[in-house]
Coordinates of C-alpha atoms and ligand atoms in Angstrom, one line a residue:
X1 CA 18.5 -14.3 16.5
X2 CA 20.6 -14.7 13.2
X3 CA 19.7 -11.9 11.1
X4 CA 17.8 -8.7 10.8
X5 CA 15.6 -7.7 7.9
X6 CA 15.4 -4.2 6.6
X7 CA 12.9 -3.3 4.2
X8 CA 13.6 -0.6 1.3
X9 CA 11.7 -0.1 -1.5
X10 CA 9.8 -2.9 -1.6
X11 CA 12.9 -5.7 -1.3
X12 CA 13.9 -6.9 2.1
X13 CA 17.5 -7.9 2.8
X14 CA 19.0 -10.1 6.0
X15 CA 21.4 -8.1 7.6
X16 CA 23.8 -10.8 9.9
X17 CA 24.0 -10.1 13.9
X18 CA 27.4 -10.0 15.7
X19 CA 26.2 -10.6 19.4
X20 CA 29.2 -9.8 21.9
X21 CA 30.2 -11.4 24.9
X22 CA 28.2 -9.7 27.3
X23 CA 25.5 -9.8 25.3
X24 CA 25.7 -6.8 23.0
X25 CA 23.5 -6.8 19.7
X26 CA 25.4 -5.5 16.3
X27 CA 23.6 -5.3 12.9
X28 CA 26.5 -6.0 10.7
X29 CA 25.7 -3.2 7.7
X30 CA 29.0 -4.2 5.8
X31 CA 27.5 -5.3 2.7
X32 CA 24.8 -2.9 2.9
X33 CA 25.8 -0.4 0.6
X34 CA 26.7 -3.4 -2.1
X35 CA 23.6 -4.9 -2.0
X36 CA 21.1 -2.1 -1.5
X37 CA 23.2 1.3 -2.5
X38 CA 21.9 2.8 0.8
X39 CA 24.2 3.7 3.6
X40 CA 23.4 4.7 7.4
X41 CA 23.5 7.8 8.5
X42 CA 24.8 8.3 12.3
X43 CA 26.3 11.7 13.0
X44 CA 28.2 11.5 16.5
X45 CA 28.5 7.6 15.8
X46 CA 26.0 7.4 18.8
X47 CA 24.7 4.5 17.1
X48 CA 27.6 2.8 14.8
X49 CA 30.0 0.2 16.1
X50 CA 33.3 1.0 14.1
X51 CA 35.4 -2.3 15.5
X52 CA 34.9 -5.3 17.6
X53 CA 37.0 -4.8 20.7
X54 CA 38.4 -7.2 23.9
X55 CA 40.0 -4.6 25.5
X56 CA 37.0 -2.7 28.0
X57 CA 33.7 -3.1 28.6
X58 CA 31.3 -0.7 29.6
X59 CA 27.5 -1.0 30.4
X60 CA 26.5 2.4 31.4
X61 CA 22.8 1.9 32.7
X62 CA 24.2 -0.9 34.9
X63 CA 27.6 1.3 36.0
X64 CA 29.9 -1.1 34.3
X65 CA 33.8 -0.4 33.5
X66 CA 35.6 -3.4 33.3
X67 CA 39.1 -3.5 32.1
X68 CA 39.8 -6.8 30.3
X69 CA 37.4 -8.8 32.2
X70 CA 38.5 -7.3 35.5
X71 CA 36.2 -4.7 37.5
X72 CA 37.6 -1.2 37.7
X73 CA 36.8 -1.1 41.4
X74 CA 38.6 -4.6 41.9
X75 CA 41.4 -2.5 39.8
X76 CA 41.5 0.3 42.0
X77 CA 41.9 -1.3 45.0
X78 CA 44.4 -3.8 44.1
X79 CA 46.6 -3.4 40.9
X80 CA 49.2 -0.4 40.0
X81 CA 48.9 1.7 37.0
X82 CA 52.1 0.1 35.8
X83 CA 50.2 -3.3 36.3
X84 CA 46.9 -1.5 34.8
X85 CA 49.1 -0.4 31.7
X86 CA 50.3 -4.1 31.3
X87 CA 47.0 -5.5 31.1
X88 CA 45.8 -3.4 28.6
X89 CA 48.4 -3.4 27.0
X90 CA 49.4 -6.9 26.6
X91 CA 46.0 -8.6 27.0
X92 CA 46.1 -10.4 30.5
X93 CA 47.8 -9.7 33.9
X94 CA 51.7 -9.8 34.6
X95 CA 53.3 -11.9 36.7
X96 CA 55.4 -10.8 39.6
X97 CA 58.7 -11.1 37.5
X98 CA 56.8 -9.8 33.9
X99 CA 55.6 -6.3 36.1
X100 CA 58.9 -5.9 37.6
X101 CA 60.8 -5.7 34.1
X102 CA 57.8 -3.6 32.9
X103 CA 58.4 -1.1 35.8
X104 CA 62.2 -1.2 35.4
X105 CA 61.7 -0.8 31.7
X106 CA 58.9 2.3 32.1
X107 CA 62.5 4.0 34.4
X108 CA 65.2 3.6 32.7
X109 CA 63.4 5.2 29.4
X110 CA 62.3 7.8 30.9
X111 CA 64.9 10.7 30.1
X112 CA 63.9 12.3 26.7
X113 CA 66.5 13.0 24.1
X114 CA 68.3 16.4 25.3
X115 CA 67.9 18.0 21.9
X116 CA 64.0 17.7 22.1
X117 CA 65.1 19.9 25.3
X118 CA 65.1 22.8 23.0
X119 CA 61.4 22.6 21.7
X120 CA 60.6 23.5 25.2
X121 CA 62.9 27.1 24.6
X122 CA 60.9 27.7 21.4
X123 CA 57.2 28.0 22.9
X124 CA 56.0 31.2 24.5
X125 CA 56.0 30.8 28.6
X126 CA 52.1 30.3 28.2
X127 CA 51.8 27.8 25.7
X128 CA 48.8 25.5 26.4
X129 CA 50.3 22.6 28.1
X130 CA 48.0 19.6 25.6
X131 CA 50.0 21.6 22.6
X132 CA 53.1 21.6 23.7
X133 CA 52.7 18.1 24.8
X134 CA 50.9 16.2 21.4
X135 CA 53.6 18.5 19.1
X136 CA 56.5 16.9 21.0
X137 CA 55.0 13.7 20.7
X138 CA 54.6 14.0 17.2
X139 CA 58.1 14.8 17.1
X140 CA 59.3 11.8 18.4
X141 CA 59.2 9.7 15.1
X142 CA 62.0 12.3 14.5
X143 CA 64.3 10.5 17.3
X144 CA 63.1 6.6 17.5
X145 CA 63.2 4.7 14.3
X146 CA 59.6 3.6 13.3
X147 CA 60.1 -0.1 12.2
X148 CA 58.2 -1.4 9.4
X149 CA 57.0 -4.5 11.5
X150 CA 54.5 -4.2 14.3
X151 CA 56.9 -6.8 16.6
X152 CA 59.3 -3.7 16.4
X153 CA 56.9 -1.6 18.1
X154 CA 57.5 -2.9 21.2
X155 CA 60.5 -0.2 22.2
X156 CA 58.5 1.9 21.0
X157 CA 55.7 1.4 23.4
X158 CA 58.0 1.3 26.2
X159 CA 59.2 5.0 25.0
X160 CA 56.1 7.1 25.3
X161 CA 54.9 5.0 28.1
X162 CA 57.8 6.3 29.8
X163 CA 58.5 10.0 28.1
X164 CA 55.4 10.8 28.4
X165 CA 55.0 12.1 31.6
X166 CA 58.8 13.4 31.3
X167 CA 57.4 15.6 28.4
X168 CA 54.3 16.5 30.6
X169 CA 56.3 18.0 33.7
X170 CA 58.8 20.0 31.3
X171 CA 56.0 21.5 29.9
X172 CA 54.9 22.7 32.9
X173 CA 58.1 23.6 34.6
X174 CA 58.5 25.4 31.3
X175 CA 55.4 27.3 31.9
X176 CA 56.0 28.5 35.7
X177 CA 60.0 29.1 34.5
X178 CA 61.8 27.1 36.7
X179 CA 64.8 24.5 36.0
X180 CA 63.5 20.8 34.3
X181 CA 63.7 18.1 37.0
X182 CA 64.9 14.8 35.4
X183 CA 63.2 11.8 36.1
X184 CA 64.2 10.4 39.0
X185 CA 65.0 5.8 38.9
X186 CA 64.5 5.5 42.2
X187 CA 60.7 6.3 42.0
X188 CA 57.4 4.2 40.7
X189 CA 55.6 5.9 38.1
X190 CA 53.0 8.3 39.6
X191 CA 56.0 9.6 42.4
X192 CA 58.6 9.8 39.3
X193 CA 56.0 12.3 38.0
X194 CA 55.2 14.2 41.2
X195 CA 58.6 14.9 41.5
X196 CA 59.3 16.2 38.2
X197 CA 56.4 18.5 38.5
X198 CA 57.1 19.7 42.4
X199 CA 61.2 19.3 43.0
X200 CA 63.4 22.3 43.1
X201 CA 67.0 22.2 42.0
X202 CA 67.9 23.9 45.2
X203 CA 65.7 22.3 47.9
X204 CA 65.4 18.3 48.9
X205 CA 61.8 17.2 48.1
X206 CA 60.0 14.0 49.1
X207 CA 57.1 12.7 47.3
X208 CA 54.7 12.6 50.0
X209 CA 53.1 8.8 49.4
X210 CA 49.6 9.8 49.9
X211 CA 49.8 11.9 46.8
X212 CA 51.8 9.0 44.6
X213 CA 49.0 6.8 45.8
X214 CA 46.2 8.7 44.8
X215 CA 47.6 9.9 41.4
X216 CA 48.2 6.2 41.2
X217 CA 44.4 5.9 41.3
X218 CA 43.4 8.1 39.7
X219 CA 45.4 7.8 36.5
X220 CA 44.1 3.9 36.5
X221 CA 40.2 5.5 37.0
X222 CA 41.3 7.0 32.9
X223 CA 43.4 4.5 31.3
X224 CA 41.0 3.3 28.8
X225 CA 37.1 4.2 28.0
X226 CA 36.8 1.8 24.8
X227 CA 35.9 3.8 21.7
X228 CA 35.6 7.6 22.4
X229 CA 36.6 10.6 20.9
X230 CA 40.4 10.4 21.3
X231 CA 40.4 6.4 21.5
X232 CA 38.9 6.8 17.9
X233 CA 40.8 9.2 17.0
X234 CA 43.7 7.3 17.5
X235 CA 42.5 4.1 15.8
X236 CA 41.3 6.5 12.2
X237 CA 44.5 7.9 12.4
X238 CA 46.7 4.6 12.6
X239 CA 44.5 3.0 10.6
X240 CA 45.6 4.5 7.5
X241 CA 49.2 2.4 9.2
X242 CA 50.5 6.3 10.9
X243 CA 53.0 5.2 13.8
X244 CA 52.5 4.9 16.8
X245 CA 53.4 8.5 17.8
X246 CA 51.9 10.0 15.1
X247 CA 48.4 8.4 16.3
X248 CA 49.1 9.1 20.1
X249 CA 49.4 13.0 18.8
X250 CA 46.0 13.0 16.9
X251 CA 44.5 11.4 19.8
X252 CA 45.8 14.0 22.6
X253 CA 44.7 16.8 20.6
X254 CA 41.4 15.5 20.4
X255 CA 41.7 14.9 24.2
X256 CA 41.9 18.8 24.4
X257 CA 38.4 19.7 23.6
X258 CA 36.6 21.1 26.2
X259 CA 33.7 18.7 25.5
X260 CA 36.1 15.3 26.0
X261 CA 39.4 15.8 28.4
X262 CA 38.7 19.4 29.2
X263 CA 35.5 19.1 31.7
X264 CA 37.9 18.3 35.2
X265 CA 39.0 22.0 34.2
X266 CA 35.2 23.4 34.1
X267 CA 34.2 21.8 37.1
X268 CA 37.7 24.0 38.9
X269 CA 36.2 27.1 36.8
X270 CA 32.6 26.5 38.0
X271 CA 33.5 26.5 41.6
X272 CA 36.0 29.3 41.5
X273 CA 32.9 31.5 39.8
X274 CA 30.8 30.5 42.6
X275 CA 33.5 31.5 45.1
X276 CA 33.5 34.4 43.4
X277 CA 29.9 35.8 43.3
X278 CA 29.5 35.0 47.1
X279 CA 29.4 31.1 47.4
X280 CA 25.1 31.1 46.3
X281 CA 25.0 27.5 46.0
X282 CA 21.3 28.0 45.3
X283 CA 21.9 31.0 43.0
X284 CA 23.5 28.1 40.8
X285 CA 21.2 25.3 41.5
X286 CA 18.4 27.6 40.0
X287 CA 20.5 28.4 37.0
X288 CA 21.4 25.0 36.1
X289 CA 17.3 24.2 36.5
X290 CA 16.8 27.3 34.7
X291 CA 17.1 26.1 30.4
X292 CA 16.9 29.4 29.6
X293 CA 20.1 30.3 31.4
X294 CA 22.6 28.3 29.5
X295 CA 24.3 27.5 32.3
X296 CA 25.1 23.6 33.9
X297 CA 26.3 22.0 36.8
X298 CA 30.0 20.7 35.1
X299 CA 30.9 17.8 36.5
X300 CA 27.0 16.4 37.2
X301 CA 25.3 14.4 34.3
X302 CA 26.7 11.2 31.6
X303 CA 25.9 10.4 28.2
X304 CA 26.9 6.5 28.9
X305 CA 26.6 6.3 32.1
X306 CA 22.8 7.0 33.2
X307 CA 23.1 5.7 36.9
X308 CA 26.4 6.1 38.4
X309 CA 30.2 6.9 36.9
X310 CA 31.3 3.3 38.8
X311 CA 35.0 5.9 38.6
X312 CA 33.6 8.5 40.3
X313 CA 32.3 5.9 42.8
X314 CA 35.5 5.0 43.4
X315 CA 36.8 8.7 43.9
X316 CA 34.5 9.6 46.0
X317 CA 35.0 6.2 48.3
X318 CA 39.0 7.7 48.9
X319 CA 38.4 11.5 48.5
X320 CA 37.3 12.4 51.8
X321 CA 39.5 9.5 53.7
X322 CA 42.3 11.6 51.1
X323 CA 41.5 15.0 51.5
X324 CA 41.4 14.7 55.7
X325 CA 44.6 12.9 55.5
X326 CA 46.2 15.8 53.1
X327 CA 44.8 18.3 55.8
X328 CA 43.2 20.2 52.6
X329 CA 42.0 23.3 53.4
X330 CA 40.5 24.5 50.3
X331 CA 37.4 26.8 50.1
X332 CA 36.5 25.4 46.6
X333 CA 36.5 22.3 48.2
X334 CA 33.6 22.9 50.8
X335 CA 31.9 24.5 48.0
X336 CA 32.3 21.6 46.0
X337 CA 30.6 19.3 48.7
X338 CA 27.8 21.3 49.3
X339 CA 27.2 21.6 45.5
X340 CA 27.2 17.8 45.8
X341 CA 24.8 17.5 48.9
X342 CA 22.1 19.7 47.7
X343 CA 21.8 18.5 44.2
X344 CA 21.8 14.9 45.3
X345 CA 18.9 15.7 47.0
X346 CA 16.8 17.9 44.7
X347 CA 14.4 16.5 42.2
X348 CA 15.6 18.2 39.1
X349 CA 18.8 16.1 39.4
X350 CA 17.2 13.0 41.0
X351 CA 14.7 12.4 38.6
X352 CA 17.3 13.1 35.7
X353 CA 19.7 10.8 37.2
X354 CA 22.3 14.2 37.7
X355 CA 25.3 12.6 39.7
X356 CA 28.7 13.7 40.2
X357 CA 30.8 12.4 36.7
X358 CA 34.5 11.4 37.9
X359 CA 35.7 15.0 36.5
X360 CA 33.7 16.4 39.2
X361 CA 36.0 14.8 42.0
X362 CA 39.0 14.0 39.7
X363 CA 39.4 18.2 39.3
X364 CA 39.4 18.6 43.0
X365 CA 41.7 15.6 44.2
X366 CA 44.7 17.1 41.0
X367 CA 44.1 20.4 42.6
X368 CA 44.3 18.9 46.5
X369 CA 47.8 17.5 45.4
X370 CA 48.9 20.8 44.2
X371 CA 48.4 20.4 40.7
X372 CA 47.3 23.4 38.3
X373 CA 43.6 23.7 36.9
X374 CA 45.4 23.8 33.3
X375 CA 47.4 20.5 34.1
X376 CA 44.5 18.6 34.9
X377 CA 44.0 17.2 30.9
X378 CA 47.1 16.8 30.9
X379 CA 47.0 14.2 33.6
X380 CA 44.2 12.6 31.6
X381 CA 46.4 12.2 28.7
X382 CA 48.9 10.3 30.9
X383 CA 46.3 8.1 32.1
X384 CA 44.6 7.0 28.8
X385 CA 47.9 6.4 27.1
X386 CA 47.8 2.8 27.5
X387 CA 44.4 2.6 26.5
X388 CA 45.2 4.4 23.2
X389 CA 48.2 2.4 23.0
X390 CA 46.2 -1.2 23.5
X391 CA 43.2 0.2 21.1
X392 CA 46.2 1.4 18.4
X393 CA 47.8 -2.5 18.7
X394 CA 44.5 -4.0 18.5
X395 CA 43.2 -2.1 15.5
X396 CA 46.9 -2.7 13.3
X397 CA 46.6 -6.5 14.9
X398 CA 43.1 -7.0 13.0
X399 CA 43.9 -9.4 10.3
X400 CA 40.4 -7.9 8.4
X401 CA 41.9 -3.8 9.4
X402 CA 40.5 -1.7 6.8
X403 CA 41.3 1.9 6.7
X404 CA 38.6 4.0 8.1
X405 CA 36.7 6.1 5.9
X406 CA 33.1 7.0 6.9
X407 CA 30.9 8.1 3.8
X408 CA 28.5 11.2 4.1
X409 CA 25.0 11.9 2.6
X410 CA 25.5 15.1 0.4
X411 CA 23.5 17.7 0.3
X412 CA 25.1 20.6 -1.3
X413 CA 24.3 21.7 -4.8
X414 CA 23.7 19.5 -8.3
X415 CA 25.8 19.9 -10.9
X416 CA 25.9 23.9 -12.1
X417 CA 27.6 25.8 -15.0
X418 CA 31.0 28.1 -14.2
X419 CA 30.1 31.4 -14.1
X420 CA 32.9 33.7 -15.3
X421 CA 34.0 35.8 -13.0
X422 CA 32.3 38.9 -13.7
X423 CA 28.9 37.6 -13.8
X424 CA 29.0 36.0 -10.1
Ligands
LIG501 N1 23.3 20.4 34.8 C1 21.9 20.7 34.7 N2 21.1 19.9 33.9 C2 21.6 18.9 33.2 C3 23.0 18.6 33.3 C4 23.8 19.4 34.1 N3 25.1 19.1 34.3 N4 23.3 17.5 32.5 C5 22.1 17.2 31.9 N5 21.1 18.0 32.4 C6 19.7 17.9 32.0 C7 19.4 18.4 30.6 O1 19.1 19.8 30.6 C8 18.2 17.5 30.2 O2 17.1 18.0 30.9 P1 15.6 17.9 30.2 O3 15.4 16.4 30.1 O4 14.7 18.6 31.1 O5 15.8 18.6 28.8 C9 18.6 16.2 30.9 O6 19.4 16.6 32.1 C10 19.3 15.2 30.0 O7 20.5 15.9 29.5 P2 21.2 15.6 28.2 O8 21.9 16.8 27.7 O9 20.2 15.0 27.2 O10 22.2 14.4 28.5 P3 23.4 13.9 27.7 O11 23.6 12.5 28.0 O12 23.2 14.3 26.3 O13 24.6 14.8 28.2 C11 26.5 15.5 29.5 C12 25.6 14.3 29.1 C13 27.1 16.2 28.2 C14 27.7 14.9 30.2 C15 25.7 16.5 30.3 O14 25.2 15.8 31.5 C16 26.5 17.7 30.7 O15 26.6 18.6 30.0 N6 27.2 17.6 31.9 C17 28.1 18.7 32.3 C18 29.5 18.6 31.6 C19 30.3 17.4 32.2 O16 30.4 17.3 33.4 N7 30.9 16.7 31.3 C20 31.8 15.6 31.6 C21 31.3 14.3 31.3 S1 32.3 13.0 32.0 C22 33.5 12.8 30.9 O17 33.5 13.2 29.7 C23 34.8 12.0 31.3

């Protein structure tokens, strides 16, 4: 298979095939406006390839997420999310000695300038914690030269991979009103984090290693999903050559929606309205059968992935070893399970292929560890950052980068005469 032929108005033209490496089948439509004046039309880009990529592949009727070649669930049970970062980052694995300077390099930028302190003093108690954290972000470029070249970007890199999560833990520390916690050199990167978020000024704490070793995971479940919302966002946006933190920005904020990062925090709000009206798991079932009632099980169902989420396959493999270990008591939690138990076994979700999506069990293991429902994107962000970061270097690396600029189909009015004003 070389080309494909479209047919309008009468002439056919031979449209060239990229095939991919695991197969995947691309009509190349590059020329197709020159040639024929037609463009496509794919709202939701369900359809349109906007790059060639080598950085994740993903067959969702299979249950595929691989991560440079390497299987998430090999991932998961082997590597670090420093180790995870590298790869995506860089292309291929580290060495011993190449992940050790990446991990001392990840500490020892991890304090964030202390003026950008003072942002924190200038947002109201309440401030949604995505905001606060793509605003200081974006404010960055305001601290770290942006060099022209993209070898300069290197420090860069190393920055937000490391502030990051410094800039996540003020936020929230900001928002319960309690002292910031600096980042701590003695810690990897998940327990650096927890203890920003959980240590007291006034009391020793000790992150407990079951927690580190789960946020560990879990952070490595998001690092990249090749080219979603925010992963495209961040690619348009740098595209038109934006820095690196400008990108990042854009692409947090489109994290936010509640239809993209936000869905670990409706799963929390499903069960806690459950809870609420008497824990009638079936009252729910019915309604999420029920089209008429607008209502759905969060946290069940895929668009990519029509067989399993091969993340929350892994989730759910540790979560009960995790939560008997943390000695979780948690009536969400039961709720949660027997949510799971009886829709796994009814025929609405069975023969729609309804399973638990990784935000279902992601949501419950951030709130196990103690971390708040409006958090839990948050902890996404921090997660896909070395995704977006590898996607952003890939896209300014492409010798052939073009800025991204979609057309549209008009269909508002022709051309009319200007009223004056008093006759409108
Ligand atoms: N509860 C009840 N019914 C559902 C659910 C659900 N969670 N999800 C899908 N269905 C039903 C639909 O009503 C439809 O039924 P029908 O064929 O009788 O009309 C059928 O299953 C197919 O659903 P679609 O909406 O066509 O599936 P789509 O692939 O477009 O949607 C989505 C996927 C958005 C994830 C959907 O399953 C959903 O809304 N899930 C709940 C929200 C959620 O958990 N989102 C997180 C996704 S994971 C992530 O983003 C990291």
């Amino acid at each position: 298979m070389e080309t494909a032929k479209l047919e309008l108005n009468g002439e056919t033209y031979e449209l060239p095939i990229t095939v991919g490496s695991e197969g995947e089948i691309g009509i190349d439509i590059r020329a197709l406006r020159g040639q024929t004046g037609a463009i496509t039309l794919d709202s939701g880009y369900g359809n349109t390839g906007s790059c060639t990529s080598s950085i994740t592949f993903i067959n969702g009727e299979k249950g595929i997420l691989r991560y440079r070649g390497y299987s998430i669930e090999d991932l998961a049970a082997t590597s670090s999310f420093p180790e995870v970062s590298y790869l995506l980052i860089y292309g291929r694995l580290p060495t011993q000695v190449e992940l050790d300077e990446f991990n001392h390099k990840l500490t020892y930028h991890s304090l964030i300038h202390e003026d950008i302190k003072h942002f924190f003093e200038g947002y109201p108690q309440k401030a949604p914690p995505m905001s606060v954290l793509s605003t200081i972000v974006a404010s960055l470029t305001a601290y770290y030269p942006v060099p022209d070249d993209l070898a300069g970007q290197e420090k860069n890199i190393i920055r937000l991979m490391s502030k990051l999560k410094t800039i996540a833990a003020f936020a929230y520390k900001k928002s319960i009103g309690q002292p910031f916690m600096y980042p701590r050199n003695d810690l990897g990167f998940a327990g650096d984090f927890l203890h920003m978020m959980n240590a007291v000024p006034t009391e020793a704490y000790e992150v407990p290693p079951l927690f580190e070793k789960t946020l560990d995971l879990l952070l490595i479940l998001h690092a990249d999903h090749e080219q979603n919302c925010s992963t495209s966002t961040v690619r348009m946006v740098g595209s038109s050559n934006a820095n690196l933190f400008a990108s990042i920005s854009a692409g947090i904020h489109a994290l936010s929606g509640p239809l993209h990062g936000g869905a670990n925090v409706a799963v929390i709000d499903m069960l806690e309205r459950i809870r609420a009206d008497g824990g009638n798991l079936q009252k729910y079932i019915g309604m999420a059968k029920d089209k008429n009632s607008g209502f759905r099980l969060m946290g069940f169902g895929h668009r990519v992935y029509k067989n399993f989420d091969p993340r929350a396959n892994v989730i759910k493999t540790v979560s009960d070893r995790v939560l008997n270990e943390m000695g979780i008591d948690d009536p969400l939690l039961d709720i949660a399970k027997e949510l799971e138990r009886i829709a796994l076994e009814d025929d609405y979700f069975v023969e729609r292929k309804l399973f638990p999506n990784v935000d279902f069990y992601s949501g419950i293991l951030y709130r196990a560890m103690g971390i708040p429902t409006d958090m839990f994107t948050v902890m996404f962000a921090i997660g896909r950052l070395p995704g977006w970061i590898a996607q952003w270097l890939e896209m300014r690396n492409d010798p052939k980068k073009r800025i991204y600029r979609p057309r549209q189909i008009y269909v508002g009015e022709g051309l009319r005469a200007l009223p004056p004003i008093e006759e409108r």
